[in-house]
Amino acid sequence: MTASPYHPINPSLGTVAILGLGLMGGSLGLALRARGAAREVVGWARRQATLDAALACGAIDRAFADLHEAVAEADVVVLAVTVAAILPLLEQIAPACKPDAAITDVGSAKARIVREAEEIAGGRFVGGHPMAGSEQAGIAAASADLYQNAAWVLTPTPQTDLNALERIEQMARSVGAVPRRCNPTKHDQLVASLSHLPHLLAYGLAQTAGFHVEDEWVDLAAGSFRDGTRVSKSDPVLWTEILLDNRAAVLQSLDDFDGWLARARAALLEGDAAALAELLSAAHGARKRFPK
Amino acid sequence: MTASPYHPINPSLGTVAILGLGLMGGSLGLALRARGAAREVVGWARRQATLDAALACGAIDRAFADLHEAVAEADVVVLAVTVAAILPLLEQIAPACKPDAAITDVGSAKARIVREAEEIAGGRFVGGHPMAGSEQAGIAAASADLYQNAAWVLTPTPQTDLNALERIEQMARSVGAVPRRCNPTKHDQLVASLSHLPHLLAYGLAQTAGFHVEDEWVDLAAGSFRDGTRVSKSDPVLWTEILLDNRAAVLQSLDDFDGWLARARAALLEGDAAALAELLSAAHGARKRFPK
């Protein structure tokens, strides 16, 4: 069997441009390069120090300080910036991208971004949200294994270019993730419960303990507090953007949570062991449906 | 230097009787025996299968099916049973204990238990709560390292026998824990925020996701959901007992949490980024005070 230069046996993603080289973008670069999945990984970041760090740790092959140069030859463009920065960045780069380039993002909310991104870039924009991350941020926390076994949600619409979608799915698989297709609104409803509400509660729990626990007692915090508040170590400005971007779905999820909590509170107030046990047992059962 | 038989260089705890051989009791036995901290570790459990398992894994030296025999020669007695079972068990064993035995428990709430335990057993009862655990239960999950570096809260009162207190502190140190003295009511207020509220919220979060997420999407659950709901895998009956036993402090902590959440909800509803960022930033700062 002869490898044809036109139909390589292992089709490469071509040139991948990663715009934004924090935890998500840096990890993507590391993963693509570790697996030889792209012909070249090029990167852009606002700060020169970030570009230098990304080159030094091997997250990118080439660094660009100029946005238009970064995307000019790219077959795949990944907007790995914060939720509020995605659309302004897309407006800047869309005219400079190759017409058949696939463009995606890694933002945590999708409906608004996808709607507006399609107005800017058309069907070659494919909304994306890898379900991986960390309370840490920045290129220093990047890891080639971040996406391993993670679900990577893509949110195509009737407008989406199928070639672009498949190229992004190929990229997700190439870094060990499992691509999933989901419509943008459904995605936002799912992550409201599976990621956004957990973050909001973690911040609230950290603040409540902050009210109640003096410095001399902070060492009493055990595993349930540590894990329940871990993501309150995440950047609060980033999470303000995400929660607001998805506020309709977050409020819906919060309503249901509040309803549950009100019933638990009533059971506590009344000392109703049977009612409280029923609530906790049902929740315990609900948890078993989730794989992790 | 000659070791005197009357003042051994490494004072032993003597005979330790562990009543209840689940995660907490089993781990204590393993830890004491691994470190040679006691002359003998004897154990009692309701079920013969648990006693057999505890002997087989090395958590105890000798097993007793009879409660009175289990405590007859003990210098330290540890009630390692669930919150609701502690006082009934203490009533059964108090008459059979040596007069100078130190008796402690590992219950997650303290004020009521200590008050009533002192009526039963006097100052030789020392309330205890090691800040260690797991969502897992039973002797099969026991580990000699469970208490390593954990705070082990002891809740003496003016009635507490100082010798008994110091013997329990010695036991805590001997398994790698850090003993802390705290009055029972203060303890209950602290753990309401640091353990009980985190458990309640974990159950509520699991149930909310249960409402919203169909089976085909459960793999989208990422780290924040996994960690935020981990302890909802804990036994719901056990946690019903604990939350009800400490309900006054839990309700107080829940009030403060609810107040915070109401403000976050208002900021979301109004799309008020500055207000939401301020709430999250303050919580983010509060979290930094905690060591883990």
XYZ file of C-alpha atoms in Angstrom, chain A residues 131-132 150-151 153 178 180-183 186-187 189-191 193-237 239-241 243-244 247 249-258 260-261 263-274 276-287 289-292, chain B residues 131-133 150-151 153 178 180-183 186-187 189-191 193-237 239-241 243-244 247 249-258 260-261 263-265 267-274 276-287 289-292:
212
model
C -15.704 19.299 29.571
C -12.275 19.551 31.109
C -13.177 14.175 28.519
C -16.421 14.782 26.653
C -19.232 19.035 23.219
C -14.809 12.090 23.105
C -20.406 14.849 21.439
C -22.905 16.774 19.293
C -25.535 18.809 21.103
C -27.627 21.807 20.160
C -29.535 22.079 25.235
C -25.812 22.344 25.983
C -29.137 23.738 30.055
C -26.926 20.717 30.733
C -23.869 22.653 31.839
C -26.493 21.877 36.331
C -23.237 20.057 35.634
C -20.773 22.909 35.865
C -22.195 26.398 36.397
C -24.344 25.673 39.458
C -21.503 23.639 41.057
C -19.265 26.674 40.653
C -21.816 29.086 42.095
C -22.430 26.842 45.120
C -18.711 26.399 45.687
C -18.277 30.164 45.948
C -21.267 30.439 48.285
C -20.003 27.641 50.495
C -16.553 29.207 50.728
C -18.113 32.529 51.715
C -20.373 30.923 54.331
C -17.431 29.190 55.969
C -15.584 32.488 55.723
C -18.338 34.101 57.815
C -18.336 31.378 60.461
C -14.801 30.082 60.855
C -12.088 32.124 62.558
C -8.466 31.744 61.485
C -7.610 29.507 64.427
C -10.101 26.875 63.230
C -9.485 26.757 59.471
C -7.570 23.490 59.834
C -10.824 21.747 60.764
C -11.880 21.867 57.113
C -11.953 18.280 55.922
C -12.594 16.545 52.623
C -16.198 17.568 52.048
C -15.328 21.255 52.366
C -12.126 20.943 50.351
C -13.890 19.239 47.440
C -17.122 21.221 47.713
C -15.241 24.516 47.425
C -12.337 23.540 45.169
C -13.618 25.445 42.151
C -14.086 28.631 44.186
C -10.335 28.916 43.621
C -11.192 29.614 39.966
C -10.894 33.133 38.596
C -14.000 35.045 39.820
C -14.019 37.423 36.838
C -16.850 32.905 36.245
C -18.851 36.103 36.418
C -18.737 36.184 32.609
C -22.607 32.674 34.733
C -24.005 35.831 33.159
C -27.913 33.159 33.179
C -30.312 28.298 32.265
C -28.372 28.915 35.481
C -31.399 30.613 37.040
C -33.600 27.682 36.033
C -31.184 25.218 37.594
C -30.850 27.432 40.660
C -34.658 27.497 41.037
C -34.765 23.724 41.199
C -31.862 23.635 43.624
C -33.533 26.257 45.823
C -34.888 21.167 46.995
C -33.022 23.137 49.650
C -37.699 21.197 51.435
C -34.540 20.055 53.223
C -34.691 23.139 55.438
C -38.328 22.454 56.321
C -37.475 18.870 57.255
C -34.621 20.111 59.452
C -36.785 22.755 61.127
C -39.491 20.235 61.903
C -37.021 17.552 62.918
C -38.677 15.319 60.329
C -36.194 12.456 59.936
C -38.330 10.532 57.470
C -35.021 14.383 55.288
C -33.941 10.778 54.765
C -36.224 10.574 51.734
C -34.680 13.698 50.201
C -31.119 12.555 50.820
C -31.806 9.017 49.632
C -33.336 10.207 46.364
C -30.357 12.513 45.786
C -27.975 9.688 46.652
C -29.744 7.601 44.010
C -29.578 10.417 41.452
C -25.817 10.660 41.960
C -26.436 7.749 37.436
C -23.277 9.794 36.870
C -20.147 7.914 35.866
C -17.522 9.908 37.750
C -12.005 15.535 60.842
C -11.355 12.655 58.506
C -13.612 10.364 56.590
C -6.214 15.292 60.249
C -7.449 17.581 62.997
C -11.338 17.686 67.759
C -3.505 16.692 65.439
C -7.593 20.204 69.006
C -9.639 21.233 72.066
C -12.907 23.021 71.415
C -16.091 23.444 73.394
C -18.428 25.883 69.160
C -17.472 22.599 67.512
C -21.064 25.659 64.789
C -17.743 25.095 63.028
C -18.618 21.748 61.490
C -20.129 25.185 57.803
C -17.109 22.939 57.268
C -18.783 19.586 56.891
C -22.554 19.460 57.385
C -23.543 22.203 54.938
C -21.113 20.829 52.295
C -22.862 17.474 52.612
C -26.341 18.973 52.357
C -25.400 20.999 49.269
C -23.768 17.979 47.643
C -27.025 16.034 47.935
C -29.012 18.993 46.578
C -26.653 19.448 43.647
C -26.824 15.753 42.777
C -30.624 15.907 42.836
C -30.743 19.055 40.701
C -28.541 17.464 38.055
C -30.728 14.378 38.358
C -33.753 16.513 37.386
C -32.044 18.132 34.416
C -29.677 15.615 32.860
C -30.922 12.634 30.857
C -28.971 9.382 30.820
C -27.436 10.102 27.420
C -25.708 13.204 28.773
C -24.366 12.058 32.139
C -20.842 11.813 30.730
C -20.765 15.607 30.419
C -20.289 15.838 34.183
C -16.814 17.232 34.704
C -14.624 17.953 37.697
C -16.719 20.609 39.410
C -19.757 18.326 39.518
C -17.744 15.257 40.497
C -16.100 17.043 43.432
C -19.135 19.118 44.403
C -21.289 16.001 44.738
C -18.728 13.438 45.919
C -20.080 13.240 49.450
C -23.638 12.658 48.210
C -22.336 9.114 47.780
C -22.287 8.936 51.593
C -24.936 6.938 53.432
C -28.111 9.089 53.453
C -29.419 7.574 56.697
C -26.295 11.916 57.231
C -29.924 12.362 58.166
C -28.915 11.565 61.758
C -27.823 16.871 60.168
C -30.723 16.494 62.579
C -29.813 21.104 63.154
C -26.136 25.152 63.806
C -26.833 23.726 60.357
C -29.895 25.959 59.995
C -27.831 28.973 61.013
C -25.171 28.167 58.470
C -27.850 27.455 55.871
C -29.414 30.871 56.542
C -26.147 32.594 55.756
C -25.644 30.477 52.674
C -29.191 31.222 51.500
C -25.497 34.801 49.864
C -27.264 32.781 47.199
C -27.768 38.063 46.433
C -26.055 36.062 43.680
C -29.459 35.280 42.160
C -27.184 39.886 40.458
C -27.807 37.207 37.820
C -31.418 38.292 37.281
C -30.404 41.903 36.838
C -27.370 41.036 34.729
C -25.302 42.997 37.244
C -21.740 41.943 36.452
C -20.145 44.220 39.035
C -21.755 39.264 40.870
C -18.011 39.743 40.457
C -17.855 41.325 43.901
C -19.645 38.351 45.477
C -17.471 35.789 43.729
C -14.270 37.697 44.424
C -15.006 37.967 48.126
C -15.793 34.242 48.277
C -12.634 33.483 46.312
C -10.712 35.479 48.936
C -12.460 33.680 51.797
C -11.426 30.329 50.341
C -7.839 31.332 54.266
C -8.328 27.558 54.312
C -5.230 25.413 54.092
C -6.503 22.561 51.928
